[in-house]
Coordinates of C-alpha atoms in Angstrom, one line a residue:
Chain F
X63 CA 151.6 65.0 -29.1
X64 CA 153.5 63.5 -31.9
X65 CA 156.7 64.6 -30.3
X66 CA 155.7 63.0 -27.1
X67 CA 154.8 59.7 -28.7
X68 CA 158.1 59.6 -30.7
X69 CA 160.0 60.2 -27.5
X70 CA 158.1 57.6 -25.6
X71 CA 158.6 55.0 -28.5
X72 CA 162.4 55.8 -28.5
X73 CA 162.6 55.7 -24.7
X74 CA 160.7 52.1 -24.7
X75 CA 163.2 50.9 -27.4
X76 CA 166.1 52.0 -25.2
X77 CA 164.7 50.1 -22.2
X78 CA 164.1 47.0 -24.3
X79 CA 167.8 47.0 -25.5
X80 CA 169.1 47.8 -22.1
X81 CA 167.1 44.8 -20.8
X82 CA 165.2 47.0 -18.4
X83 CA 161.8 45.7 -19.8
X84 CA 162.9 42.1 -19.2
X85 CA 164.5 42.8 -15.7
X86 CA 161.1 44.5 -14.6
X87 CA 158.9 41.7 -15.8
X88 CA 161.0 38.8 -14.5
X89 CA 161.4 40.5 -11.0
X90 CA 157.7 41.1 -10.6
X91 CA 156.8 37.7 -12.0
X92 CA 159.2 35.9 -9.9
X93 CA 158.6 37.4 -6.6
X94 CA 154.6 37.4 -7.1
X95 CA 154.8 33.7 -8.0
X96 CA 157.0 32.9 -5.0
X97 CA 155.0 34.8 -2.6
X98 CA 151.8 33.3 -3.9
X99 CA 153.0 29.7 -3.6
X100 CA 154.7 30.0 -0.4
X101 CA 152.0 32.4 1.1
X102 CA 148.9 30.4 0.4
X103 CA 150.1 27.1 2.0
X104 CA 148.4 27.7 5.4
X105 CA 145.1 29.5 4.3
X106 CA 142.7 26.8 5.0
X107 CA 142.3 27.7 8.6
X108 CA 141.5 31.5 7.8
X109 CA 138.5 30.8 6.0
X110 CA 139.4 33.2 3.2
X111 CA 139.7 32.4 -0.4
X112 CA 143.0 32.0 -2.2
X113 CA 142.9 34.9 -4.4
X114 CA 142.4 37.3 -1.5
X115 CA 145.3 35.9 0.3
X116 CA 147.3 36.2 -2.9
X117 CA 146.3 39.8 -3.3
X118 CA 147.3 40.6 0.2
X119 CA 150.7 39.3 -0.5
X120 CA 150.9 41.0 -3.7
X121 CA 149.9 44.4 -2.2
X122 CA 152.9 43.9 0.3
X123 CA 155.3 43.1 -2.7
X124 CA 154.2 45.9 -4.7
X125 CA 154.8 48.4 -1.9
X126 CA 158.4 47.5 -2.0
X127 CA 159.0 46.3 -5.4
X128 CA 157.0 49.1 -7.7
X129 CA 158.9 52.1 -6.0
X130 CA 162.1 50.4 -6.5
X131 CA 161.6 49.5 -10.2
X132 CA 160.1 53.0 -10.9
X133 CA 163.3 54.7 -9.3
X134 CA 165.6 52.3 -11.2
X135 CA 163.9 53.2 -14.4
X136 CA 163.9 56.9 -13.9
X137 CA 167.0 57.9 -11.8
X138 CA 169.2 58.2 -15.1
X139 CA 166.4 60.3 -17.1
X140 CA 167.8 63.6 -16.8
X141 CA 171.4 63.0 -15.2
X142 CA 172.2 60.5 -17.8
X143 CA 171.3 62.7 -20.8
X144 CA 173.3 65.6 -19.0
X145 CA 176.3 63.3 -18.6
X146 CA 176.1 61.8 -22.0
X147 CA 175.7 65.3 -23.5
X148 CA 172.5 64.3 -25.3
X149 CA 170.4 66.8 -23.4
X150 CA 171.8 70.0 -25.0
X151 CA 171.2 68.8 -28.5
X152 CA 167.6 67.7 -27.5
X153 CA 166.8 70.9 -25.9
X154 CA 167.7 72.8 -29.2
X155 CA 164.8 70.9 -30.9
X156 CA 161.4 72.4 -31.1
X157 CA 160.2 70.4 -28.1
X158 CA 159.4 71.6 -24.5
X159 CA 161.0 70.2 -21.4
X160 CA 157.5 69.0 -20.4
X161 CA 157.2 66.9 -23.7
X162 CA 160.6 65.3 -23.0
X163 CA 159.5 64.4 -19.5
X164 CA 156.2 63.2 -20.7
X165 CA 157.7 60.9 -23.3
X166 CA 160.1 59.2 -20.9
X167 CA 157.1 59.1 -18.3
X168 CA 154.8 57.3 -20.8
X169 CA 157.5 54.7 -21.6
X170 CA 158.6 54.0 -18.1
X171 CA 154.9 53.8 -16.9
X172 CA 154.3 51.5 -19.7
X173 CA 157.0 49.2 -18.7
X174 CA 155.9 49.1 -15.0
X175 CA 152.1 48.5 -15.9
X176 CA 153.4 45.7 -18.1
X177 CA 155.6 44.1 -15.5
X178 CA 152.9 44.4 -12.7
X179 CA 150.2 43.1 -14.9
X180 CA 152.2 40.2 -16.0
X181 CA 153.6 39.4 -12.4
X182 CA 150.3 39.9 -10.6
X183 CA 148.3 38.3 -13.3
X184 CA 150.5 35.1 -13.2
X185 CA 150.2 34.9 -9.6
X186 CA 146.4 35.6 -9.6
X187 CA 146.0 32.9 -12.2
X188 CA 147.7 30.3 -10.1
X189 CA 145.3 31.2 -7.3
X190 CA 142.2 31.0 -9.4
X191 CA 143.2 27.7 -10.8
X192 CA 144.0 26.3 -7.3
X193 CA 140.8 27.6 -5.8
X194 CA 137.4 27.5 -7.3
X195 CA 136.1 30.1 -4.7
X196 CA 139.0 32.6 -5.7
X197 CA 136.8 34.6 -7.8
X198 CA 135.5 36.5 -4.7
X199 CA 138.8 38.2 -4.6
X200 CA 138.6 39.6 -8.2
X201 CA 137.5 43.1 -7.3
X202 CA 140.7 43.6 -4.9
X203 CA 142.9 42.2 -7.8
X204 CA 141.3 44.8 -10.2
X205 CA 142.0 47.5 -7.8
X206 CA 145.6 46.4 -7.4
X207 CA 146.0 46.3 -11.3
X208 CA 145.2 49.9 -11.7
X209 CA 146.8 51.3 -8.5
X210 CA 150.1 49.6 -9.2
X211 CA 151.0 51.8 -12.2
X212 CA 149.8 54.9 -10.2
X213 CA 152.1 54.0 -7.3
X214 CA 154.9 53.6 -9.8
X215 CA 154.0 57.0 -11.5
X216 CA 154.6 58.7 -8.2
X217 CA 158.1 57.2 -7.8
X218 CA 158.8 57.9 -11.4
X219 CA 158.0 61.7 -10.8
X220 CA 160.1 61.4 -7.7
X221 CA 163.1 59.8 -9.6
X222 CA 163.0 62.3 -12.3
X223 CA 163.1 65.1 -9.9
X224 CA 165.9 63.4 -8.0
X225 CA 167.7 63.0 -11.5
X226 CA 167.4 66.6 -12.2
X227 CA 168.6 67.6 -8.8
X228 CA 171.6 65.4 -9.0
X229 CA 172.5 66.0 -12.7
X230 CA 175.0 63.2 -12.4
X231 CA 174.0 59.4 -12.7
X232 CA 176.0 58.2 -9.8
X233 CA 174.7 60.9 -7.5
X234 CA 171.2 60.3 -8.8
X235 CA 171.4 56.6 -8.2
X236 CA 172.4 57.3 -4.6
X237 CA 169.8 59.7 -4.0
X238 CA 167.2 57.2 -5.4
X239 CA 168.4 54.4 -3.0
X240 CA 168.1 56.7 -0.1
X241 CA 164.6 58.0 -1.0
X242 CA 163.5 54.4 -1.4
X243 CA 165.0 53.4 2.0
X244 CA 163.4 56.3 3.9
X245 CA 160.0 56.4 2.2
X246 CA 159.3 52.6 1.7
X247 CA 161.3 51.0 4.8
X248 CA 162.2 53.5 7.5
X249 CA 159.1 55.6 7.5
X250 CA 157.0 52.7 8.5
X251 CA 159.4 51.8 11.3
X252 CA 159.6 55.3 12.5
X253 CA 155.7 55.5 12.6
X254 CA 155.7 52.4 14.5
X255 CA 158.3 53.5 17.0
X256 CA 156.2 56.6 17.5
X257 CA 153.1 54.6 18.2
X258 CA 154.9 52.4 20.8
X259 CA 156.2 55.5 22.4
X260 CA 152.8 57.3 22.4
X261 CA 151.1 54.3 23.9
X262 CA 147.5 55.1 22.2
X263 CA 147.6 58.8 22.7
X264 CA 146.7 61.7 20.5
X265 CA 149.3 61.0 18.1
X266 CA 148.1 57.4 17.4
X267 CA 144.6 58.6 17.0
X268 CA 144.8 62.0 15.5
X269 CA 148.0 62.1 13.4
X270 CA 149.1 58.6 12.6
X271 CA 146.4 57.7 10.1
X272 CA 147.1 60.9 8.2
X273 CA 150.7 60.4 8.2
X274 CA 150.3 57.1 6.6
X275 CA 148.2 58.5 3.9
X276 CA 150.8 61.0 3.3
X277 CA 153.3 58.3 2.1
X278 CA 152.6 57.2 -1.4
X279 CA 153.5 53.7 -0.5
X280 CA 151.5 53.4 2.6
X281 CA 148.5 55.1 0.8
X282 CA 148.7 52.4 -1.9
X283 CA 148.8 49.8 0.7
X284 CA 145.8 51.2 2.8
X285 CA 143.8 51.9 -0.3
X286 CA 144.2 48.3 -1.4
X287 CA 143.7 46.6 1.8
X288 CA 140.5 48.6 2.3
X289 CA 139.1 46.7 -0.9
X290 CA 140.1 43.4 0.2
X291 CA 138.9 41.0 2.7
X292 CA 142.3 40.4 3.6
X293 CA 142.5 43.3 6.1
X294 CA 142.0 40.9 8.9
X295 CA 145.2 39.2 7.5
X296 CA 147.1 42.5 7.8
X297 CA 148.9 43.2 11.0
X298 CA 151.1 46.1 12.3
X299 CA 150.9 49.4 10.3
X300 CA 148.3 47.8 8.1
X301 CA 145.9 47.5 10.9
X302 CA 145.4 51.2 10.3
X303 CA 143.7 50.4 7.1
X304 CA 140.5 50.1 8.9
X305 CA 140.6 53.5 10.4
X306 CA 141.2 55.6 7.3
X307 CA 138.4 56.7 4.8
X308 CA 139.2 55.1 1.5
X309 CA 138.5 58.5 0.0
X310 CA 141.5 60.0 1.8
X311 CA 143.9 57.3 0.6
X312 CA 142.4 57.6 -3.0
X313 CA 143.2 61.2 -3.0
X314 CA 146.6 60.6 -1.7
X315 CA 147.6 58.0 -4.3
X316 CA 146.2 60.2 -7.2
X317 CA 147.7 63.4 -5.9
X318 CA 151.2 61.9 -5.4
X319 CA 152.0 61.4 -9.1
X320 CA 150.8 64.7 -10.0
X321 CA 152.7 66.5 -7.3
X322 CA 155.8 64.5 -8.1
X323 CA 155.6 65.1 -11.8
X324 CA 154.9 68.7 -11.4
X325 CA 158.0 69.1 -9.1
X326 CA 160.2 67.1 -11.4
X327 CA 159.1 69.5 -14.2
X328 CA 160.0 72.4 -12.1
X329 CA 163.5 71.1 -11.2
X330 CA 164.1 70.1 -14.8
X331 CA 163.5 73.3 -16.1
X332 CA 166.3 74.8 -14.0
X333 CA 168.9 72.4 -15.4
X334 CA 171.3 73.9 -17.8
X335 CA 172.9 71.4 -20.0
Chain P
X12 CA 169.7 92.2 -46.1
X13 CA 168.2 91.2 -42.6
X14 CA 170.3 89.7 -39.9
X15 CA 169.4 86.2 -39.0
X16 CA 171.3 86.5 -35.8
X17 CA 171.9 89.5 -34.0
X18 CA 173.6 90.0 -30.6
X19 CA 174.5 93.2 -28.8
X20 CA 176.2 93.9 -25.4
X21 CA 175.9 90.3 -24.4
X22 CA 177.4 89.4 -20.9
X23 CA 177.7 86.2 -19.2
X24 CA 179.6 85.3 -16.1
X25 CA 180.2 82.3 -14.1
X26 CA 181.1 83.7 -10.7
X27 CA 184.0 86.0 -11.3
X28 CA 184.9 84.5 -14.7
X29 CA 183.6 86.6 -17.6
X30 CA 182.8 83.9 -20.2
X31 CA 181.2 86.5 -22.6
X32 CA 182.1 90.1 -22.2
X33 CA 179.9 93.0 -23.9
X34 CA 179.8 91.0 -27.1
X35 CA 178.1 92.2 -30.2
X36 CA 177.8 90.2 -33.4
X37 CA 175.6 89.7 -36.4
X38 CA 175.3 86.7 -38.9
X39 CA 173.5 87.4 -42.1
X40 CA 171.5 84.9 -44.2
X41 CA 173.9 83.1 -46.6
X42 CA 177.0 84.1 -44.5
X43 CA 179.4 81.6 -43.1
X44 CA 181.1 83.1 -39.9
X45 CA 184.0 81.2 -38.4
X46 CA 184.3 81.8 -34.6
X47 CA 187.8 81.4 -33.4
X48 CA 189.5 81.4 -30.0
X49 CA 191.7 79.6 -27.5
X50 CA 190.1 76.9 -25.2
X51 CA 188.0 78.7 -22.8
X52 CA 187.6 81.8 -24.7
X53 CA 183.9 81.7 -24.5
X54 CA 182.8 80.1 -27.9
X55 CA 180.8 77.2 -26.6
X56 CA 179.1 79.5 -24.0
X57 CA 178.2 82.1 -26.8
X58 CA 176.8 79.3 -28.7
X59 CA 174.8 78.2 -25.8
X60 CA 173.4 81.5 -25.4
X61 CA 172.5 81.7 -28.8
X62 CA 170.7 78.5 -28.6
X63 CA 168.9 79.7 -25.5
X64 CA 170.5 76.6 -23.6
X65 CA 171.9 79.3 -21.1
X66 CA 170.4 82.7 -20.4
X67 CA 172.7 85.8 -21.0
X68 CA 173.2 88.2 -18.0
X69 CA 172.8 91.2 -20.0
X70 CA 172.3 92.3 -23.8
X71 CA 169.8 91.8 -26.4
X72 CA 169.8 88.7 -28.7
X73 CA 167.5 88.2 -31.5
X74 CA 167.3 84.8 -33.6
X75 CA 164.9 85.7 -36.6
X76 CA 163.4 88.5 -34.4
X77 CA 162.5 85.9 -31.7
X78 CA 164.1 85.3 -28.3
X79 CA 166.8 82.7 -28.2
X80 CA 165.5 79.2 -27.3
X81 CA 161.9 80.3 -27.8
X82 CA 159.8 77.9 -29.9
X83 CA 159.8 80.2 -32.9
X84 CA 163.8 80.5 -32.8
X85 CA 164.1 76.7 -32.5
X86 CA 162.3 76.1 -35.4
X87 CA 164.8 77.6 -37.6
X88 CA 168.1 76.8 -35.7
X89 CA 170.1 73.6 -36.0
X90 CA 172.9 72.9 -33.6
X91 CA 175.8 70.5 -33.7
X92 CA 177.5 70.3 -30.3
X93 CA 181.1 69.8 -29.6
X94 CA 181.7 66.0 -29.4
X95 CA 178.2 65.4 -30.3
X96 CA 176.6 62.2 -28.5
X97 CA 173.7 60.1 -29.0
X98 CA 172.1 57.1 -27.2
X99 CA 174.5 54.2 -27.7
X100 CA 171.5 51.8 -27.8
X101 CA 169.9 53.4 -30.8
X102 CA 170.8 52.8 -34.4
X103 CA 171.7 55.9 -36.5
X104 CA 168.5 55.5 -38.4
X105 CA 166.3 55.2 -35.2
X106 CA 168.0 58.3 -33.8
X107 CA 167.5 60.1 -37.0
X108 CA 163.9 59.4 -37.4
X109 CA 163.2 60.5 -33.9
X110 CA 164.8 63.9 -34.7
X111 CA 162.9 64.1 -37.8
X112 CA 159.7 63.6 -35.9
X113 CA 160.7 66.2 -33.4
X114 CA 161.3 68.7 -36.2
X115 CA 158.0 67.7 -37.9
X116 CA 159.7 66.4 -40.9
X117 CA 158.8 63.2 -42.6
X118 CA 160.7 60.3 -40.8
X119 CA 161.6 58.8 -44.2
X120 CA 163.9 61.7 -44.8
X121 CA 166.2 59.9 -42.4
X122 CA 167.5 57.7 -45.2
X123 CA 168.4 60.3 -47.6
X124 CA 170.2 62.3 -44.9
X125 CA 172.2 59.3 -43.9
X126 CA 173.3 58.7 -47.4
X127 CA 174.3 62.5 -47.7
X128 CA 176.9 62.0 -45.0
X129 CA 177.8 58.6 -46.1
X130 CA 176.4 56.6 -43.1
X131 CA 173.8 54.6 -45.2
X132 CA 175.7 51.5 -44.7
X133 CA 176.1 51.8 -40.8
X134 CA 172.4 53.2 -40.6
X135 CA 171.1 50.1 -38.8
X136 CA 174.1 49.6 -36.6
X137 CA 173.9 50.8 -32.9
X138 CA 175.4 54.2 -32.4
X139 CA 177.5 52.6 -29.6
X140 CA 179.6 50.9 -32.3
X141 CA 180.3 54.2 -34.3
X142 CA 183.6 55.8 -34.5
X143 CA 184.1 59.5 -33.4
X144 CA 183.9 60.6 -37.0
X145 CA 180.8 58.6 -37.6
X146 CA 179.1 60.2 -34.8
X147 CA 180.1 63.5 -35.9
X148 CA 178.7 62.9 -39.5
X149 CA 175.5 61.7 -37.7
X150 CA 175.5 65.0 -35.9
X151 CA 175.6 66.8 -39.2
X152 CA 172.9 64.8 -40.7
X153 CA 170.5 65.7 -37.7
X154 CA 171.5 69.3 -38.3
X155 CA 170.3 69.2 -41.8
X156 CA 166.8 68.0 -40.9
X157 CA 164.1 70.2 -42.0
X158 CA 166.1 73.0 -43.8
X159 CA 167.1 75.2 -40.9
X160 CA 167.9 78.8 -41.5
X161 CA 170.8 79.1 -38.9
X162 CA 173.4 76.5 -38.3
X163 CA 175.3 76.9 -34.9
X164 CA 178.4 74.4 -35.3
X165 CA 180.8 73.9 -32.3
X166 CA 184.0 72.3 -33.8
X167 CA 182.1 70.4 -36.5
X168 CA 185.1 68.9 -38.2
X169 CA 187.0 67.5 -35.2
X170 CA 187.3 63.8 -35.6
X171 CA 186.7 63.8 -39.4
X172 CA 189.2 62.4 -41.8
X173 CA 190.2 64.6 -44.6
X174 CA 187.7 63.4 -47.2
X175 CA 184.8 63.8 -44.7
X176 CA 186.1 67.5 -43.9
X177 CA 185.9 68.2 -47.6
X178 CA 182.4 66.8 -48.1
X179 CA 181.4 68.8 -44.8
X180 CA 182.6 72.1 -46.3
X181 CA 181.0 71.3 -49.6
X182 CA 177.6 70.9 -47.8
X183 CA 178.2 74.1 -45.9
X184 CA 178.6 75.9 -49.2
X185 CA 175.6 74.5 -50.5
X186 CA 173.7 75.5 -47.4
X187 CA 174.9 79.0 -47.5
X188 CA 174.2 79.1 -51.1
X189 CA 170.8 78.3 -50.2
X190 CA 170.6 81.3 -47.9
X191 CA 171.3 79.8 -44.5
X192 CA 173.3 81.4 -42.1
X193 CA 176.2 79.4 -40.4
X194 CA 178.3 80.3 -37.3
X195 CA 181.0 77.7 -36.6
X196 CA 183.9 77.3 -34.4
X197 CA 187.2 75.6 -35.2
X198 CA 190.5 75.2 -34.3
X199 CA 191.6 74.0 -37.8
X200 CA 192.5 77.5 -39.1
X201 CA 193.7 76.4 -42.4
X202 CA 190.3 74.9 -43.1
X203 CA 188.3 78.0 -42.3
X204 CA 190.7 80.3 -43.9
X205 CA 189.2 79.4 -47.5
X206 CA 185.9 78.2 -46.5
X207 CA 184.2 80.9 -44.5
X208 CA 183.2 84.7 -45.4
X209 CA 184.1 86.3 -42.1
X210 CA 186.2 85.6 -39.2
X211 CA 185.3 86.4 -35.7
X212 CA 188.0 86.1 -33.0
X213 CA 187.2 85.9 -29.3
X214 CA 189.6 86.3 -26.4
X215 CA 188.5 86.0 -22.7
X216 CA 184.9 86.5 -23.6
X217 CA 185.5 89.5 -25.9
X218 CA 185.3 89.8 -29.7
X219 CA 188.8 91.1 -30.8
X220 CA 188.4 90.7 -34.3
X221 CA 185.2 90.5 -36.6
X222 CA 185.9 91.0 -40.3
X223 CA 186.6 89.0 -43.5
X224 CA 190.0 87.6 -43.8
X225 CA 191.5 90.2 -46.2
X226 CA 190.3 93.2 -44.0
X227 CA 191.9 91.4 -40.8
X228 CA 195.0 91.0 -42.8
X229 CA 195.3 94.7 -43.6
X230 CA 194.3 95.7 -40.1
X231 CA 196.9 93.4 -38.4
X232 CA 199.5 94.9 -40.9
X233 CA 201.6 91.9 -40.4
X234 CA 204.5 91.8 -42.8
X235 CA 204.3 90.1 -46.2
X236 CA 206.9 87.5 -46.8
X237 CA 208.7 87.5 -50.3
X238 CA 210.5 84.5 -51.1
X239 CA 213.0 85.0 -53.8
X240 CA 215.0 82.1 -55.7
X241 CA 218.1 83.4 -56.9
X242 CA 220.2 81.9 -59.8
X243 CA 222.7 79.4 -58.7
X244 CA 225.7 81.1 -57.0
X245 CA 224.1 84.4 -56.7
X246 CA 221.9 84.0 -53.5
X247 CA 224.6 86.0 -51.5
X248 CA 224.3 88.9 -54.0
X249 CA 220.7 89.0 -54.0
X250 CA 220.5 88.9 -50.4
X251 CA 222.8 91.8 -50.0
X252 CA 221.3 94.0 -52.4
X253 CA 217.7 93.4 -51.3
X254 CA 218.7 93.5 -47.6
X255 CA 217.0 90.0 -47.0
X256 CA 218.1 87.1 -45.3
X257 CA 219.5 84.1 -47.2
X258 CA 218.0 80.9 -46.0
X259 CA 219.7 78.4 -48.3
X260 CA 221.9 78.0 -51.3
X261 CA 219.5 80.0 -53.6
X262 CA 216.5 81.3 -51.4
X263 CA 216.2 84.5 -50.0
X264 CA 213.5 85.7 -47.7
X265 CA 212.3 89.3 -47.3
X266 CA 209.7 90.7 -45.0
X267 CA 208.0 93.8 -45.7
X268 CA 205.1 95.8 -44.8
X269 CA 202.1 95.4 -46.9
X270 CA 202.1 98.8 -48.3
X271 CA 206.0 98.3 -49.4
X272 CA 205.1 95.2 -51.2
X273 CA 204.9 96.4 -54.7
X274 CA 208.2 98.5 -54.4
X275 CA 210.0 95.6 -53.1
X276 CA 208.6 93.4 -56.0
X277 CA 209.7 96.1 -58.4
X278 CA 213.1 96.2 -56.8
X279 CA 213.5 92.3 -57.1
X280 CA 212.4 92.4 -60.7
X281 CA 215.1 95.0 -61.5
X282 CA 217.8 92.5 -60.4
X283 CA 216.7 90.9 -63.6
X284 CA 218.9 87.9 -64.4
X285 CA 220.0 87.0 -61.0
X286 CA 216.4 86.0 -60.1
X287 CA 215.0 82.7 -61.0
X288 CA 211.6 83.1 -59.3
X289 CA 209.5 84.9 -56.7
X290 CA 206.7 83.9 -54.3
X291 CA 204.4 86.2 -52.3
X292 CA 203.1 84.8 -49.1
X293 CA 200.6 87.1 -47.3
X294 CA 200.3 86.5 -43.5
X295 CA 198.3 83.3 -42.9
X296 CA 195.2 83.1 -40.8
X297 CA 197.4 81.4 -38.2
X298 CA 199.6 84.6 -38.1
X299 CA 196.6 86.8 -37.9
X300 CA 195.0 84.6 -35.3
X301 CA 198.1 84.6 -33.1
X302 CA 198.3 88.5 -33.7
X303 CA 194.6 89.0 -32.5
X304 CA 194.5 86.5 -29.8
X305 CA 197.6 87.7 -28.1
X306 CA 197.0 88.6 -24.5
X307 CA 198.4 92.2 -24.6
X308 CA 198.5 93.9 -28.0
X309 CA 200.9 96.8 -28.1

């Protein structure tokens, strides 16, 4: 445990010096505040409190931004150490590969949690100040607070695995961007296309909700929307939130980090420095 | 004496290339062994196998009776990689404190270690600003953490200035005196000649020589060079009577087999007044290395 914490502290210090901590916080806060201010201009007619609307916007923001930040933090983890030549030395120390990965994970997860809490917290504070009724939306906000790092954790694990597969930072960065595009952007578009083609058939009814839950980003969205009054505000793919049992999406968002990290460890074990 | 490191019949191939070929080697406590060989002879691969960074295809390897790379072996083994690198954003002190924690040593030992390799003034500067020699010295400092019993050092003196080299070998001598086993590779032959106890030479993955320098010298049977300084004007006479070759106005060079050395010296001494001085130069490690690492030996 001493080793893991020492590695985590060192990794956090490196991220701090490389401005990654600042970049993550600024990006989260900037987007969250802009979305809140822009997104709540027309809520009066919907009859929903301002925080609920804000949370609905933040969920969408989180779906895109958290995986991106997590992949940016993690793609260099193994490949960068390989390329610099620091991995060989580290592996001759009495510290296991799982511990090395755990140290990096704790540091990176901390950065994501910090950025999400500050970013979402600032946006929520604006909503709470502007609307006295906004406290109705607090439970949904808390759910967002704790699920944000969990979503980040899934993509950190994916990022470490990609990093170990690629072994070179350039290749790892390319893979990370590709995975982000496919999982976060193209996956939903493909599902939508399938629904349109299917026209309300067996695919839409029996498979579609489960395919959504199988994607960590979609599971995060569904689980959070289910807690929010804002489901009514959701459109398109998000409309499926109503048809999925929250337990299924909860299992999905919790299972993803575990599976991704286990896979990352498996790949990392095969890396010869 | 128990062997700290013991390899027998070790093989490692990359595709069709045999990087390590049926290699057996032992290093005992308190022994300094220099591993020599051309680039690509398999030295670094052998070191990585000993450290457990790379599995061997075949052979038995024991590091303090444990499997290489096992938690037990890693507790006792220190490594200094070729062109050692660290994270450029950390300072020397931060990096060393981290390594101390990973070795379960007190982090405060970092200051002492930095002073020992004369990095105390640069300790709080980022490693990104260090010169190659400074990084190498930091690499040595991390290897010293927690009193390891086996040191595996891959070209440890590359990039070091002459003063740092001397200090480095002084530290090695101290470590060996303390009972640590040391395996180091180097291209600087004149250094290891005087500073190690045994020379192991690798060629194309095979160990072609493995003995103290004196034993290699006699095994190679390379000629001894006798340099005779004749009195002014007598060089030609001296050269003629000794069947040597005159190299300048007064010097005469004679090459002779090691076993004939004393006879030849006797013959030179018999010339009495014609001789000003005589120097005996045994084959250098460079000659011996060239002999053993030659592609085809007759």
